[in-house]
């Protein structure tokens, strides 16, 4: 048994119908089964709660799994804005998030995230918590946006920052690999951030805006 399987065994008996509903609905709609790993979903709830976040921003909604995890951690009266390219994905996320009881807390912006981010800036929105989990080539741009829209002390979490190991393979040089290497280097050494990268599963970066 791997240590990851051992850890999963500790939590697997905990039933979670709201998250289970998301996974089943994604499967039924033939959508990609790429919701955040359940362990990292728990970490999203923990970090949102421990940081006292009120206003959160998510980039990449899919079926609403991570949105539910983040909403669970936000302070009472908090809100989450979720950016999603595909209208049908956002509809499914909306239905799953409502079924989980967070319909009043979460709103969606459909279309290219970079476009929605420009709008959020024009509206004067700022955030305490970010979850970056969309097109990998734009991670450095999304980090710039988090620095622009983040309140001091804001937490930035990003999923899949190891690209199934491709970032560590010198033979790989696709645009998304190059972008993710640059993103990870900034998590490690940008003086405006205090960062860490967890290498389990597909990698999770966590940073605090100083
Ligand atoms: N955060 C989700 C999983 C997101 S999967 C969860 O863990 O539950 C990645 C999502 O990003 C997909 O739904 C995809 O449609 C969306 N996406 C991809 N490119 C995007 C873009 N340029 N702007 C906004 N969303 C995008
Ligand atoms: Mg992901």
Coordinates of C-alpha atoms and ligand atoms in Angstrom, one line a residue:
X1 CA 0.0 0.0 0.0
X2 CA 1.4 3.5 -0.9
X3 CA 1.4 6.2 1.7
X4 CA -1.2 8.1 -0.3
X5 CA -3.5 5.0 -0.2
X6 CA -2.9 4.7 3.5
X7 CA -3.9 8.3 4.1
X8 CA -7.0 8.0 1.8
X9 CA -8.0 4.9 3.8
X10 CA -8.2 7.1 7.0
X11 CA -10.8 9.4 5.4
X12 CA -12.6 7.1 3.0
X13 CA -15.4 6.1 5.4
X14 CA -16.5 9.7 5.8
X15 CA -19.6 10.0 3.6
X16 CA -20.0 13.3 1.8
X17 CA -23.1 13.2 -0.3
X18 CA -22.7 16.8 -1.6
X19 CA -19.3 16.1 -3.0
X20 CA -20.3 12.7 -4.2
X21 CA -23.2 14.3 -6.1
X22 CA -20.7 16.5 -8.0
X23 CA -18.5 13.5 -9.0
X24 CA -21.5 11.5 -10.2
X25 CA -23.0 14.4 -12.2
X26 CA -19.6 15.0 -13.9
X27 CA -19.5 11.3 -14.9
X28 CA -23.1 11.4 -16.1
X29 CA -22.5 14.4 -18.3
X30 CA -19.4 12.9 -19.8
X31 CA -17.3 15.8 -18.5
X32 CA -13.6 15.5 -17.6
X33 CA -13.1 13.8 -14.2
X34 CA -10.6 16.3 -13.0
X35 CA -12.1 17.7 -9.8
X36 CA -9.5 18.6 -7.2
X37 CA -8.2 15.6 -5.3
X38 CA -10.4 15.0 -2.2
X39 CA -7.4 15.5 0.1
X40 CA -6.7 18.9 -1.5
X41 CA -10.4 19.7 -1.4
X42 CA -10.2 19.3 2.4
X43 CA -7.1 21.5 2.4
X44 CA -9.0 24.2 0.6
X45 CA -11.7 24.2 3.3
X46 CA -9.1 24.2 6.0
X47 CA -7.1 27.1 4.5
X48 CA -10.1 29.2 3.7
X49 CA -11.3 28.7 7.3
X50 CA -7.9 29.2 9.0
X51 CA -7.1 32.3 7.0
X52 CA -10.5 33.9 8.0
X53 CA -11.2 34.5 4.3
X54 CA -14.4 36.4 3.4
X55 CA -14.2 37.0 -0.3
X56 CA -12.8 34.2 -2.5
X57 CA -12.1 33.9 -6.2
X58 CA -11.9 30.6 -8.1
X59 CA -10.6 30.2 -11.7
X60 CA -12.0 27.0 -13.2
X61 CA -15.3 25.7 -11.9
X62 CA -15.9 22.4 -13.7
X63 CA -18.8 20.7 -11.7
X64 CA -18.5 22.8 -8.5
X65 CA -16.4 20.4 -6.3
X66 CA -13.7 22.9 -5.3
X67 CA -16.4 25.7 -5.0
X68 CA -18.2 23.6 -2.4
X69 CA -14.9 23.0 -0.6
X70 CA -14.0 26.7 -0.6
X71 CA -17.5 27.9 0.4
X72 CA -17.4 25.5 3.4
X73 CA -14.4 27.3 4.8
X74 CA -15.5 31.0 4.2
X75 CA -16.7 33.2 7.1
X76 CA -20.4 33.6 7.5
X77 CA -21.6 36.2 5.0
X78 CA -18.6 35.4 2.8
X79 CA -18.8 35.0 -1.0
X80 CA -17.1 33.1 -3.8
X81 CA -16.9 34.2 -7.4
X82 CA -16.1 31.3 -9.8
X83 CA -14.8 31.9 -13.3
X84 CA -15.6 29.3 -15.9
X85 CA -15.1 29.2 -19.7
X86 CA -18.0 26.9 -20.5
X87 CA -21.6 27.8 -19.9
X88 CA -22.8 24.2 -19.5
X89 CA -20.1 23.5 -16.9
X90 CA -21.1 26.6 -14.9
X91 CA -24.7 25.5 -15.0
X92 CA -23.9 22.1 -13.5
X93 CA -21.6 23.8 -10.9
X94 CA -24.4 26.1 -10.0
X95 CA -26.9 23.2 -9.5
X96 CA -24.4 21.2 -7.4
X97 CA -23.4 24.2 -5.3
X98 CA -27.1 25.0 -4.7
X99 CA -27.8 21.4 -3.7
X100 CA -25.0 21.6 -1.2
X101 CA -26.6 24.7 0.4
X102 CA -24.2 27.4 -0.9
X103 CA -26.3 28.8 -3.7
X104 CA -26.5 32.2 -2.0
X105 CA -22.8 32.4 -1.4
X106 CA -21.4 31.6 -4.9
X107 CA -21.7 33.4 -8.2
X108 CA -20.3 32.6 -11.7
X109 CA -18.7 34.6 -14.5
X110 CA -18.8 32.7 -17.8
X111 CA -16.1 33.2 -20.4
X112 CA -12.3 33.6 -20.7
X113 CA -11.0 34.1 -17.1
X114 CA -8.6 36.8 -18.2
X115 CA -11.6 38.8 -19.5
X116 CA -13.6 38.3 -16.3
X117 CA -10.6 39.4 -14.2
X118 CA -10.4 42.7 -16.1
X119 CA -14.1 43.2 -15.3
X120 CA -13.6 42.4 -11.6
X121 CA -10.7 44.9 -11.4
X122 CA -12.9 47.6 -13.0
X123 CA -15.6 46.8 -10.4
X124 CA -13.0 47.4 -7.6
X125 CA -13.3 43.8 -6.3
X126 CA -10.6 42.4 -4.0
X127 CA -10.1 39.0 -2.5
X128 CA -8.7 37.1 0.5
X129 CA -8.5 33.7 -1.1
X130 CA -7.7 32.5 -4.7
X131 CA -7.9 29.0 -6.2
X132 CA -6.2 28.8 -9.6
X133 CA -7.3 25.6 -11.5
X134 CA -7.9 26.4 -15.1
X135 CA -5.8 26.5 -18.4
X136 CA -2.3 25.8 -17.3
X137 CA -0.5 28.1 -19.7
X138 CA -2.1 31.1 -18.0
X139 CA -1.0 30.3 -14.5
X140 CA 1.7 33.1 -14.4
X141 CA -1.0 35.5 -15.6
X142 CA -3.4 34.3 -13.0
X143 CA -0.7 34.8 -10.3
X144 CA -0.2 38.4 -11.5
X145 CA -4.0 38.9 -11.2
X146 CA -4.0 37.4 -7.7
X147 CA -1.2 39.9 -6.7
X148 CA -3.3 42.7 -8.2
X149 CA -6.6 41.8 -6.6
X150 CA -5.4 40.2 -3.4
X151 CA -5.7 41.8 -0.1
X152 CA -2.6 41.8 2.2
X153 CA -2.3 38.3 3.7
X154 CA -4.5 36.7 1.0
X155 CA -3.9 33.0 0.3
X156 CA -3.3 31.8 -3.3
X157 CA -3.8 28.1 -3.9
X158 CA -3.0 26.5 -7.4
X159 CA -3.7 22.9 -8.5
X160 CA -1.8 20.6 -10.9
X161 CA 1.4 22.6 -10.7
X162 CA 3.5 19.5 -11.4
X163 CA 1.7 18.6 -14.7
X164 CA 2.0 14.9 -14.0
X165 CA 5.8 15.3 -13.6
X166 CA 6.4 17.1 -16.9
X167 CA 7.7 20.2 -15.1
X168 CA 10.6 18.1 -13.8
X169 CA 11.4 16.4 -17.1
X170 CA 14.1 18.5 -19.0
X171 CA 13.0 17.0 -22.3
X172 CA 9.6 18.7 -22.0
X173 CA 9.3 22.2 -23.3
X174 CA 5.6 22.8 -24.3
X175 CA 4.1 26.2 -23.6
X176 CA 2.2 24.9 -20.5
X177 CA 5.3 23.3 -19.1
X178 CA 7.3 26.5 -19.5
X179 CA 4.5 28.5 -18.0
X180 CA 4.2 26.2 -15.0
X181 CA 8.0 26.2 -14.4
X182 CA 7.9 29.9 -14.3
X183 CA 4.8 29.8 -12.0
X184 CA 6.5 27.4 -9.6
X185 CA 9.7 29.4 -9.5
X186 CA 7.7 32.5 -8.5
X187 CA 5.9 30.5 -5.8
X188 CA 9.3 29.6 -4.5
X189 CA 11.1 33.0 -4.8
X190 CA 8.8 35.9 -5.6
X191 CA 9.6 38.4 -2.7
X192 CA 5.9 39.4 -2.6
X193 CA 4.9 35.8 -1.7
X194 CA 5.6 33.2 1.0
X195 CA 5.1 30.0 -0.8
X196 CA 5.2 26.2 -0.6
X197 CA 4.6 23.4 -3.1
X198 CA 3.1 20.1 -2.0
X199 CA 4.3 17.4 -4.4
X200 CA 1.6 14.7 -3.6
X201 CA -0.9 13.9 -6.4
X202 CA -0.4 16.4 -9.2
X203 CA 1.1 19.1 -7.0
X204 CA -0.5 21.9 -5.1
X205 CA 1.0 25.3 -4.7
X206 CA 0.1 27.5 -1.7
X207 CA 1.2 31.0 -1.1
X208 CA 0.5 33.9 1.1
X209 CA 0.6 37.5 -0.3
X210 CA 2.9 39.5 2.0
Ligands
LIG1 N1 -11.7 23.6 -9.9 C1 -12.5 22.5 -10.4 C2 -11.8 21.8 -11.5 C3 -11.5 22.7 -12.7 S1 -11.1 21.9 -14.2 C4 -12.7 21.5 -9.2 O1 -11.6 21.1 -8.7 O2 -13.8 21.2 -8.9 C5 -10.6 23.2 -15.2 C6 -11.8 24.1 -15.6 O3 -11.2 25.3 -16.1 C7 -12.7 23.5 -16.6 O4 -14.0 23.6 -16.2 C8 -12.4 24.4 -17.8 O5 -13.6 24.6 -18.6 C9 -12.0 25.7 -17.2 N2 -11.2 26.6 -18.0 C10 -10.3 26.2 -18.9 N3 -9.8 27.3 -19.5 C11 -10.4 28.4 -19.0 C12 -10.3 29.8 -19.3 N4 -9.5 30.3 -20.2 N5 -11.1 30.6 -18.5 C13 -12.0 30.1 -17.6 N6 -12.1 28.8 -17.4 C14 -11.3 28.0 -18.1
LIG2 MG1 -7.1 20.7 -11.0

